[in-house]
Coordinates of C-alpha atoms and ligand atoms in Angstrom, one line a residue:
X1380 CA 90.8 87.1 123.3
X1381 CA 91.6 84.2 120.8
X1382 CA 94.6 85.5 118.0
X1383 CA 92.8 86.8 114.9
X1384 CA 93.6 84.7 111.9
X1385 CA 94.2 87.5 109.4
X1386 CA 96.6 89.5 112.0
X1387 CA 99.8 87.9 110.4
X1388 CA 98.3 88.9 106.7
X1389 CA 97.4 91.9 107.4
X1390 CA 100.9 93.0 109.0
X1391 CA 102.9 91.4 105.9
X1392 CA 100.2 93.2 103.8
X1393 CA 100.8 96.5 105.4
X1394 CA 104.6 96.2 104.3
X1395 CA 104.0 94.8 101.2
X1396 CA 105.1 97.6 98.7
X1397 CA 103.8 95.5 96.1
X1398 CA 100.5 95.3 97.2
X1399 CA 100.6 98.7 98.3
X1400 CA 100.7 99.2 94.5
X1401 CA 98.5 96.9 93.2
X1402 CA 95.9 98.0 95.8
X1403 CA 95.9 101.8 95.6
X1404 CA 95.3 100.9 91.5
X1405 CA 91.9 99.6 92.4
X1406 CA 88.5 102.0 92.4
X1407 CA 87.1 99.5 95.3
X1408 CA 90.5 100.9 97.2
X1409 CA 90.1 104.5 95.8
X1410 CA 86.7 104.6 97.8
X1411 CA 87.4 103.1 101.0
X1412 CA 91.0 105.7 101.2
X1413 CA 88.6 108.4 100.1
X1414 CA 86.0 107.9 102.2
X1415 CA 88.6 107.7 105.5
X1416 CA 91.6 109.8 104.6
X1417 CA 91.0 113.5 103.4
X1418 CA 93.8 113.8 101.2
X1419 CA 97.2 112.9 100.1
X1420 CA 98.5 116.3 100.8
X1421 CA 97.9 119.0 103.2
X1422 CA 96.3 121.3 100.3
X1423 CA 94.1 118.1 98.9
X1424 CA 92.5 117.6 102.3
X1425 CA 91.8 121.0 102.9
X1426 CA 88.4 121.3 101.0
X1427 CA 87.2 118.6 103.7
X1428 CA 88.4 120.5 106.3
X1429 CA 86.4 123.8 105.5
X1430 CA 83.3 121.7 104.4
X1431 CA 83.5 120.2 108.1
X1432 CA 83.9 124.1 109.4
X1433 CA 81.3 125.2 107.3
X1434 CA 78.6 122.5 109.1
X1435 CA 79.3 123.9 112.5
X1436 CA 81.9 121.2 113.1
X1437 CA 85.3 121.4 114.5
X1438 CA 88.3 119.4 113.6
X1439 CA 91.1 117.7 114.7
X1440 CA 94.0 117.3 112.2
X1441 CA 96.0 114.3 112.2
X1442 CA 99.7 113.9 109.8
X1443 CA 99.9 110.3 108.8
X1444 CA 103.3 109.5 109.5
X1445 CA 105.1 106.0 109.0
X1446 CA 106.6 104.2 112.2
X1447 CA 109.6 106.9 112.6
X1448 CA 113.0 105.2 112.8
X1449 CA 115.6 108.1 112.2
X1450 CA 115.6 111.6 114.4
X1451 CA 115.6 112.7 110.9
X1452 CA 112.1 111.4 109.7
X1453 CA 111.2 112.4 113.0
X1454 CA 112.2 116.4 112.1
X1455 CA 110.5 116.0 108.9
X1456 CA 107.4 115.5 110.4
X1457 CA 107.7 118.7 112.8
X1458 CA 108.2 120.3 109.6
X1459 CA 104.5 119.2 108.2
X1460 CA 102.8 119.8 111.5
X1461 CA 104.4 123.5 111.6
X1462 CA 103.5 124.0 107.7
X1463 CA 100.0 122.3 108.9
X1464 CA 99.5 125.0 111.7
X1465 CA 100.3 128.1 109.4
X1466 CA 97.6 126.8 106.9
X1467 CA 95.1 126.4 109.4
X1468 CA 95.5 129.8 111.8
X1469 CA 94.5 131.5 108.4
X1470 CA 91.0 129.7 108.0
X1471 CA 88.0 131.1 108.4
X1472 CA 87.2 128.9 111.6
X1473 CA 83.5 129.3 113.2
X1474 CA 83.8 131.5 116.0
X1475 CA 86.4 130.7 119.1
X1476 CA 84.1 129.6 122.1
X1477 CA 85.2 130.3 125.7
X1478 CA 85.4 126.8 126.0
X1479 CA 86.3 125.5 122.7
X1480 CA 89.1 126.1 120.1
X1481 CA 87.6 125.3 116.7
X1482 CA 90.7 123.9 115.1
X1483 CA 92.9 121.2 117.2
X1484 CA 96.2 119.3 115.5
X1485 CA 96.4 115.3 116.8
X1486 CA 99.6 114.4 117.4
X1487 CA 101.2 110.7 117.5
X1488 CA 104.5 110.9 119.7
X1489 CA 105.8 108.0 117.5
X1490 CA 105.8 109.5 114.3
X1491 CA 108.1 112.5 116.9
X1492 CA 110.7 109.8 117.4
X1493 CA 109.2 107.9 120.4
X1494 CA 110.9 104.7 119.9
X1495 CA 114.2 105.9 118.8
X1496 CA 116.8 103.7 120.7
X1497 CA 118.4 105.5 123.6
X1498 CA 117.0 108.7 123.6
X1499 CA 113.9 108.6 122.1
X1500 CA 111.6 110.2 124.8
X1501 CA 113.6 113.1 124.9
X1502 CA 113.3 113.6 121.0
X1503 CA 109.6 113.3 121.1
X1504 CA 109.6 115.8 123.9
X1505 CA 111.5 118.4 122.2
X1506 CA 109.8 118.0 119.1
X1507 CA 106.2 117.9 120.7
X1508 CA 107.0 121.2 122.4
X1509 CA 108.2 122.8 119.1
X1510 CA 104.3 121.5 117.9
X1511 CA 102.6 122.6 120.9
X1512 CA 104.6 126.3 121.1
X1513 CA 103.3 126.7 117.5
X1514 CA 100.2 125.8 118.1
X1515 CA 99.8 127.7 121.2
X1516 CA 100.9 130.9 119.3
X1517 CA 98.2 130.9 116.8
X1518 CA 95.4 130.0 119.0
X1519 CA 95.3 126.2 118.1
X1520 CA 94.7 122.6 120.4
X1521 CA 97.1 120.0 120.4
X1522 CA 95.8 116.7 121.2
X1523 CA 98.5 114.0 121.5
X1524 CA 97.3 110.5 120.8
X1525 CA 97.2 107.5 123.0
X1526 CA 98.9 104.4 121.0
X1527 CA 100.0 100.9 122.5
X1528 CA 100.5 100.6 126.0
X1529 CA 104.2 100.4 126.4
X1530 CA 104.3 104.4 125.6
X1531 CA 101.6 105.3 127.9
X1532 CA 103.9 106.2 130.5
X1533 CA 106.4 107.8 128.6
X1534 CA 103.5 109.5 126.9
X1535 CA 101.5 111.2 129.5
X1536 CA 104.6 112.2 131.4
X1537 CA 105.3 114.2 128.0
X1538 CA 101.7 115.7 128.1
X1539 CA 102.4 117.0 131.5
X1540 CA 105.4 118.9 130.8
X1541 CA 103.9 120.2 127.8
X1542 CA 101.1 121.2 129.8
X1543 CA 103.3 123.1 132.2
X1544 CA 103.9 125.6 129.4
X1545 CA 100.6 125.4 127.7
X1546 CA 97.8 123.7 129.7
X1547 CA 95.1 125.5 127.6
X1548 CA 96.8 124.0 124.2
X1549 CA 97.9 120.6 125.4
X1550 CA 95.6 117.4 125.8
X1551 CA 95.6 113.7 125.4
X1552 CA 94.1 110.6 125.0
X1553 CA 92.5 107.9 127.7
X1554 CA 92.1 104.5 126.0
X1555 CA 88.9 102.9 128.4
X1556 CA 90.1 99.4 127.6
X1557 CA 93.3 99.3 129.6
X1558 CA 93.0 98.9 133.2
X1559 CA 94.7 102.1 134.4
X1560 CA 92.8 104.3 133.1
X1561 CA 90.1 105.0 135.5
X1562 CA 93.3 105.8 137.9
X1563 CA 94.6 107.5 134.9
X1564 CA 90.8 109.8 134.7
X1565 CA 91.1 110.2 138.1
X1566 CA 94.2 112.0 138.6
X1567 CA 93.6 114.3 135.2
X1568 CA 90.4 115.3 135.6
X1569 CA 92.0 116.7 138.9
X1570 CA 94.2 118.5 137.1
X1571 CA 91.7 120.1 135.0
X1572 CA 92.6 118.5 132.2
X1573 CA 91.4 118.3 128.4
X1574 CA 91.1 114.6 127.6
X1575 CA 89.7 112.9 124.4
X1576 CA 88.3 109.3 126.3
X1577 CA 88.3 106.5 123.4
X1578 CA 87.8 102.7 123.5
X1579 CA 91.3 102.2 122.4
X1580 CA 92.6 100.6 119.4
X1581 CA 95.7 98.3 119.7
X1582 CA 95.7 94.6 120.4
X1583 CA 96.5 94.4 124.2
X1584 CA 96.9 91.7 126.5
X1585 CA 95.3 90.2 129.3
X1586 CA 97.6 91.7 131.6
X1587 CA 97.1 95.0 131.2
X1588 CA 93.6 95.6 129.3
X1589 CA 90.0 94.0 129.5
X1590 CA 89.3 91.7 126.6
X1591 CA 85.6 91.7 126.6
X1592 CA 83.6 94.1 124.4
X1593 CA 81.1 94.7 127.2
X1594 CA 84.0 95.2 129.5
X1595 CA 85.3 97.8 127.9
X1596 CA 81.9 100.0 127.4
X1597 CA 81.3 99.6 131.5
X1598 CA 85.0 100.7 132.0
X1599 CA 84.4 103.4 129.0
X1600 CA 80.9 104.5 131.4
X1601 CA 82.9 104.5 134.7
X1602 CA 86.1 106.9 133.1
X1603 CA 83.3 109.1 131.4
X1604 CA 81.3 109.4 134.8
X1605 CA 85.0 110.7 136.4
X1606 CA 85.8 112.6 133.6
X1607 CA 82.7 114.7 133.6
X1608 CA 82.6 115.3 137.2
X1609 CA 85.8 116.5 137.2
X1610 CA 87.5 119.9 136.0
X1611 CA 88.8 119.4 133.2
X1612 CA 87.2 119.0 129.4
X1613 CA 86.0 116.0 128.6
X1614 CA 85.7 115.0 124.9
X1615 CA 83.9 111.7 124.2
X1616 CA 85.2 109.7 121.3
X1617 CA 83.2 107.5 120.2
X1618 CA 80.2 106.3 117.4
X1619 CA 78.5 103.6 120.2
X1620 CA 74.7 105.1 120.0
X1621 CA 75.0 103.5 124.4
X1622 CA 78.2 105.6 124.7
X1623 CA 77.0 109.0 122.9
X1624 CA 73.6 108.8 124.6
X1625 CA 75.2 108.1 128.5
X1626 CA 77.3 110.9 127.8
X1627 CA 74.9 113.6 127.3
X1628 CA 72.7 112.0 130.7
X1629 CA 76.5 112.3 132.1
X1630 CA 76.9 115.6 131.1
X1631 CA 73.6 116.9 132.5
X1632 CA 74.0 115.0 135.6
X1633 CA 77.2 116.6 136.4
X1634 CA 75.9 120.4 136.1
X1635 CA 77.6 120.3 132.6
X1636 CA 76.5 122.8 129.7
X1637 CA 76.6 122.0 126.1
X1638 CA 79.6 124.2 125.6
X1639 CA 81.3 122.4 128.2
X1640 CA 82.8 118.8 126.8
X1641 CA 82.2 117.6 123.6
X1642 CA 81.4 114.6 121.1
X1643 CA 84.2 113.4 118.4
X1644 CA 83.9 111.4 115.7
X1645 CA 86.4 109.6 112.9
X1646 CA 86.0 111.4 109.3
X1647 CA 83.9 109.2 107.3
X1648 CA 82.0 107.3 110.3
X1649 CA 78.9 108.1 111.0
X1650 CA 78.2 111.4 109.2
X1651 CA 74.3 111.3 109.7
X1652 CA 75.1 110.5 113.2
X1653 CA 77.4 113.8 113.5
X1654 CA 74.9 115.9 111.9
X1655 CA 72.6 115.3 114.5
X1656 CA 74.5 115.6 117.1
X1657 CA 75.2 118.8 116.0
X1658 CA 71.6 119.6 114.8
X1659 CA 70.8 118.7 119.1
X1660 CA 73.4 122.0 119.4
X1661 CA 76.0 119.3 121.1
X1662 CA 79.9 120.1 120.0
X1663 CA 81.1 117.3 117.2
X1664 CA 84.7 117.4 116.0
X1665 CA 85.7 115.5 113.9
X1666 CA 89.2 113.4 113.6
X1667 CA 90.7 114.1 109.9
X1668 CA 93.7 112.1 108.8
X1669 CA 95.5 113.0 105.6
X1670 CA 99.1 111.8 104.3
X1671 CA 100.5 109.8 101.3
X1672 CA 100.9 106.8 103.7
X1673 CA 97.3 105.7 104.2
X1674 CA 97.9 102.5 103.3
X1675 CA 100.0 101.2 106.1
X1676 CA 97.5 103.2 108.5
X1677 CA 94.1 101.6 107.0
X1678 CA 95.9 98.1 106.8
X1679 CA 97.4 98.5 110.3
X1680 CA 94.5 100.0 112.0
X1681 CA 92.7 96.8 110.8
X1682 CA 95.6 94.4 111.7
X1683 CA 96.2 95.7 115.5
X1684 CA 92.3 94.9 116.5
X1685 CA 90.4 92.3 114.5
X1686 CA 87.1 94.7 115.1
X1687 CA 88.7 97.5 113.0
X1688 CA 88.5 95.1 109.9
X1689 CA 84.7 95.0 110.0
X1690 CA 84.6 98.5 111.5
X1691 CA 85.9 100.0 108.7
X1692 CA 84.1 97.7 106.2
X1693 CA 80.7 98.5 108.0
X1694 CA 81.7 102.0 107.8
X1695 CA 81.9 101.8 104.1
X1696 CA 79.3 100.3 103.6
X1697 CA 76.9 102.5 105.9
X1698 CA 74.5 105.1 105.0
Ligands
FAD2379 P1 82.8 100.2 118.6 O1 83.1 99.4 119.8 O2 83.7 100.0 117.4 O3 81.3 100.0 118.1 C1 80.3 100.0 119.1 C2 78.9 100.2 118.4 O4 78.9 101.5 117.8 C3 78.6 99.2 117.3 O5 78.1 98.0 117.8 C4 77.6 100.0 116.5 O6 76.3 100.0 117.2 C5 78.1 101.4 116.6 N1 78.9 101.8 115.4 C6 80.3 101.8 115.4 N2 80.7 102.1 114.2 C7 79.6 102.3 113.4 C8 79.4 102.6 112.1 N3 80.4 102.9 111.2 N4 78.1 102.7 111.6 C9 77.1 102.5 112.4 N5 77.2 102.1 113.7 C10 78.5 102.0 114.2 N6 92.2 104.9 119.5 C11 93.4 104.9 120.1 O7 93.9 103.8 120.6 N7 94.1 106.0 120.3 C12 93.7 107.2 119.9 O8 94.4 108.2 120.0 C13 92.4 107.3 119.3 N8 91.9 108.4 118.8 C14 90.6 108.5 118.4 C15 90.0 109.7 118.1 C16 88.7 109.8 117.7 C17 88.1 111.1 117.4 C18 87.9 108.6 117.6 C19 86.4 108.6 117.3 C20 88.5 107.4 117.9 C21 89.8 107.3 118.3 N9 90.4 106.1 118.5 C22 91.7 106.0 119.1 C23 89.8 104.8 118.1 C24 89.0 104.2 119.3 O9 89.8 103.7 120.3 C25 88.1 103.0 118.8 O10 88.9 102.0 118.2 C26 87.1 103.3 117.7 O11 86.5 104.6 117.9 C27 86.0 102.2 117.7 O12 85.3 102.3 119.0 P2 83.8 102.9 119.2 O13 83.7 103.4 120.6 O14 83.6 103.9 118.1 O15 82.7 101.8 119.0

């Protein structure tokens, strides 16, 4: 894949406190952060969370942390995923399905101290299992997210020892684009795992992820065939109309019910889309962000794969 001109920008941009300023003054700004980030706070982004309960949808919470650089930043962000939990084990949540829990917190192991020098995988573990223990204890999911690929390793050896303690709670994320994963789908799906398949966000190389759009969707088809054959809960993230509608032919193919994997979707993308999924009686959860530090997550989300930029402009501009 050839460099995309406007990565360099687009990084300086993100740090660019200036900007930052400048930027968030603007109504044109106002509406995209709106229209992709629930709130600033955990109480401002509440409303959408009970508006997307109250259309039969479920939710995945995400904390936008920065890049975590001290064990201390790291332990403040424990702190808002525990306050996070308490709020949401008192909301009126639809019903708790066999299958399903309602209400799920997302989880970046980065923003838990990741890439702290030394001992970093160790302090994301303890913290994560603080997160997950909580979570477990109130009836709440815990997905943890897949970021670039030099912390998938250390990643999904973290979701299995989680999962020791709580495999009901725990899941992760499968990023279709980089070339382990169908091994990857393989050996979780075994393990009966709950796994949230996505395209995959970051800018990877050559080496270790296929470059090609079309690549990507035949590797996404192949990890969702395994996925749904296998024993574990699949959830298929996604708003490609090819990927939604080979999912549910998956799905059937494979014995599965409707109660038995579901569709997720990014607040703000696709709403009419989600409504009819859910209007076909299919599960849609939707992904929620909310934090004061939007900014470097819009900017960097566009800056780490040059499709995000016109994803999320598309997006705002979309019916
Ligand atoms: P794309 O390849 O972006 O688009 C394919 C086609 O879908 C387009 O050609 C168009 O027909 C249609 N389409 C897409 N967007 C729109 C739109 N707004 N309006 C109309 N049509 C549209 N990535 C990670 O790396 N790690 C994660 O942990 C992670 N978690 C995620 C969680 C959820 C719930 C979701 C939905 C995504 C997550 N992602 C994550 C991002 C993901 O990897 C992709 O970058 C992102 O979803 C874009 O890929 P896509 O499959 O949606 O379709």
């Amino acid at each position: 894949v050839l460099s995309h001109p406007l990565r360099p920008l687009l990084l300086t941009a993100a740090r660019s406190q200036r900007l930052e300023r400048g930027l968030t003054r603007m109504p044109a700004t106002r509406r995209v952060v709106d229209r992709f980030v629930a709130g600033a706070t955990r109480d401002s982004a509440l409303p959408a969370v009970r508006e997307l309960l109250r259309q039969n949808k479920f939710v995945s919470i995400d904390y936008l942390g920065e890049d975590t650089t001290e064990p201390a930043q790291a332990r403040r962000v424990v702190d808002q995923y525990l306050a996070l939990i308490e709020v949401l084990a008192g909301l009126p949540a639809p019903d708790s399905e066999a299958t399903a829990r309602p209400l799920e917190v997302s989880l970046k192991l980065s923003a838990l101290g990741q890439a702290l020098p030394g001992d970093g995988h160790a302090v994301a573990l303890g913290n994560a299992r603080i997160v997950a223990a909580a979570a477990d204890a109130v009836g709440l999911w815990v997905t943890v997210d897949a970021e670039n690929h030099t912390t998938t390793d250390s990643t999904l050896s973290i979701v299995r020892e989680l999962r020791q303690h709580h495999p009901e709670t725990v899941g992760t994320v499968l990023q279709a684009y980089l070339l382990r994963t169908e091994a990857d789908c393989h050996a979780f799906a075994a393990e009966g795992a709950r796994i949230r398949l996505c395209k995959g966000a970051y800018r990877e190389p050559e080496s270790v992820a296929f470059q090609r759009p079309a690549e990507v969707s035949a590797s996404y088809l192949r990890c969702l065939r395994i996925l749904m054959a296998g024993k574990g809960y699949p959830m298929v993230a996604t708003h490609d109309p090819e990927m939604i509608e080979t999912a549910a032919l998956l799905a059937t193919a494979a014995g599965r019910g409707r109660d038995e994997f579901e569709f997720q979707m990014l607040y703000g993308v696709r709403p009419a889309e989600q409504d009819r999924l859910v209007r076909l009686g299919q599960r849609m959860r939707v992904y929620v962000p909310f934090g004061d530090q939007w900014y470097g997550y819009l900017v960097r989300r566009m800056a780490e794969r040059p499709a995000n930029l016109s994803f999320f402009l598309r997006a705002a501009t979309a019916q």
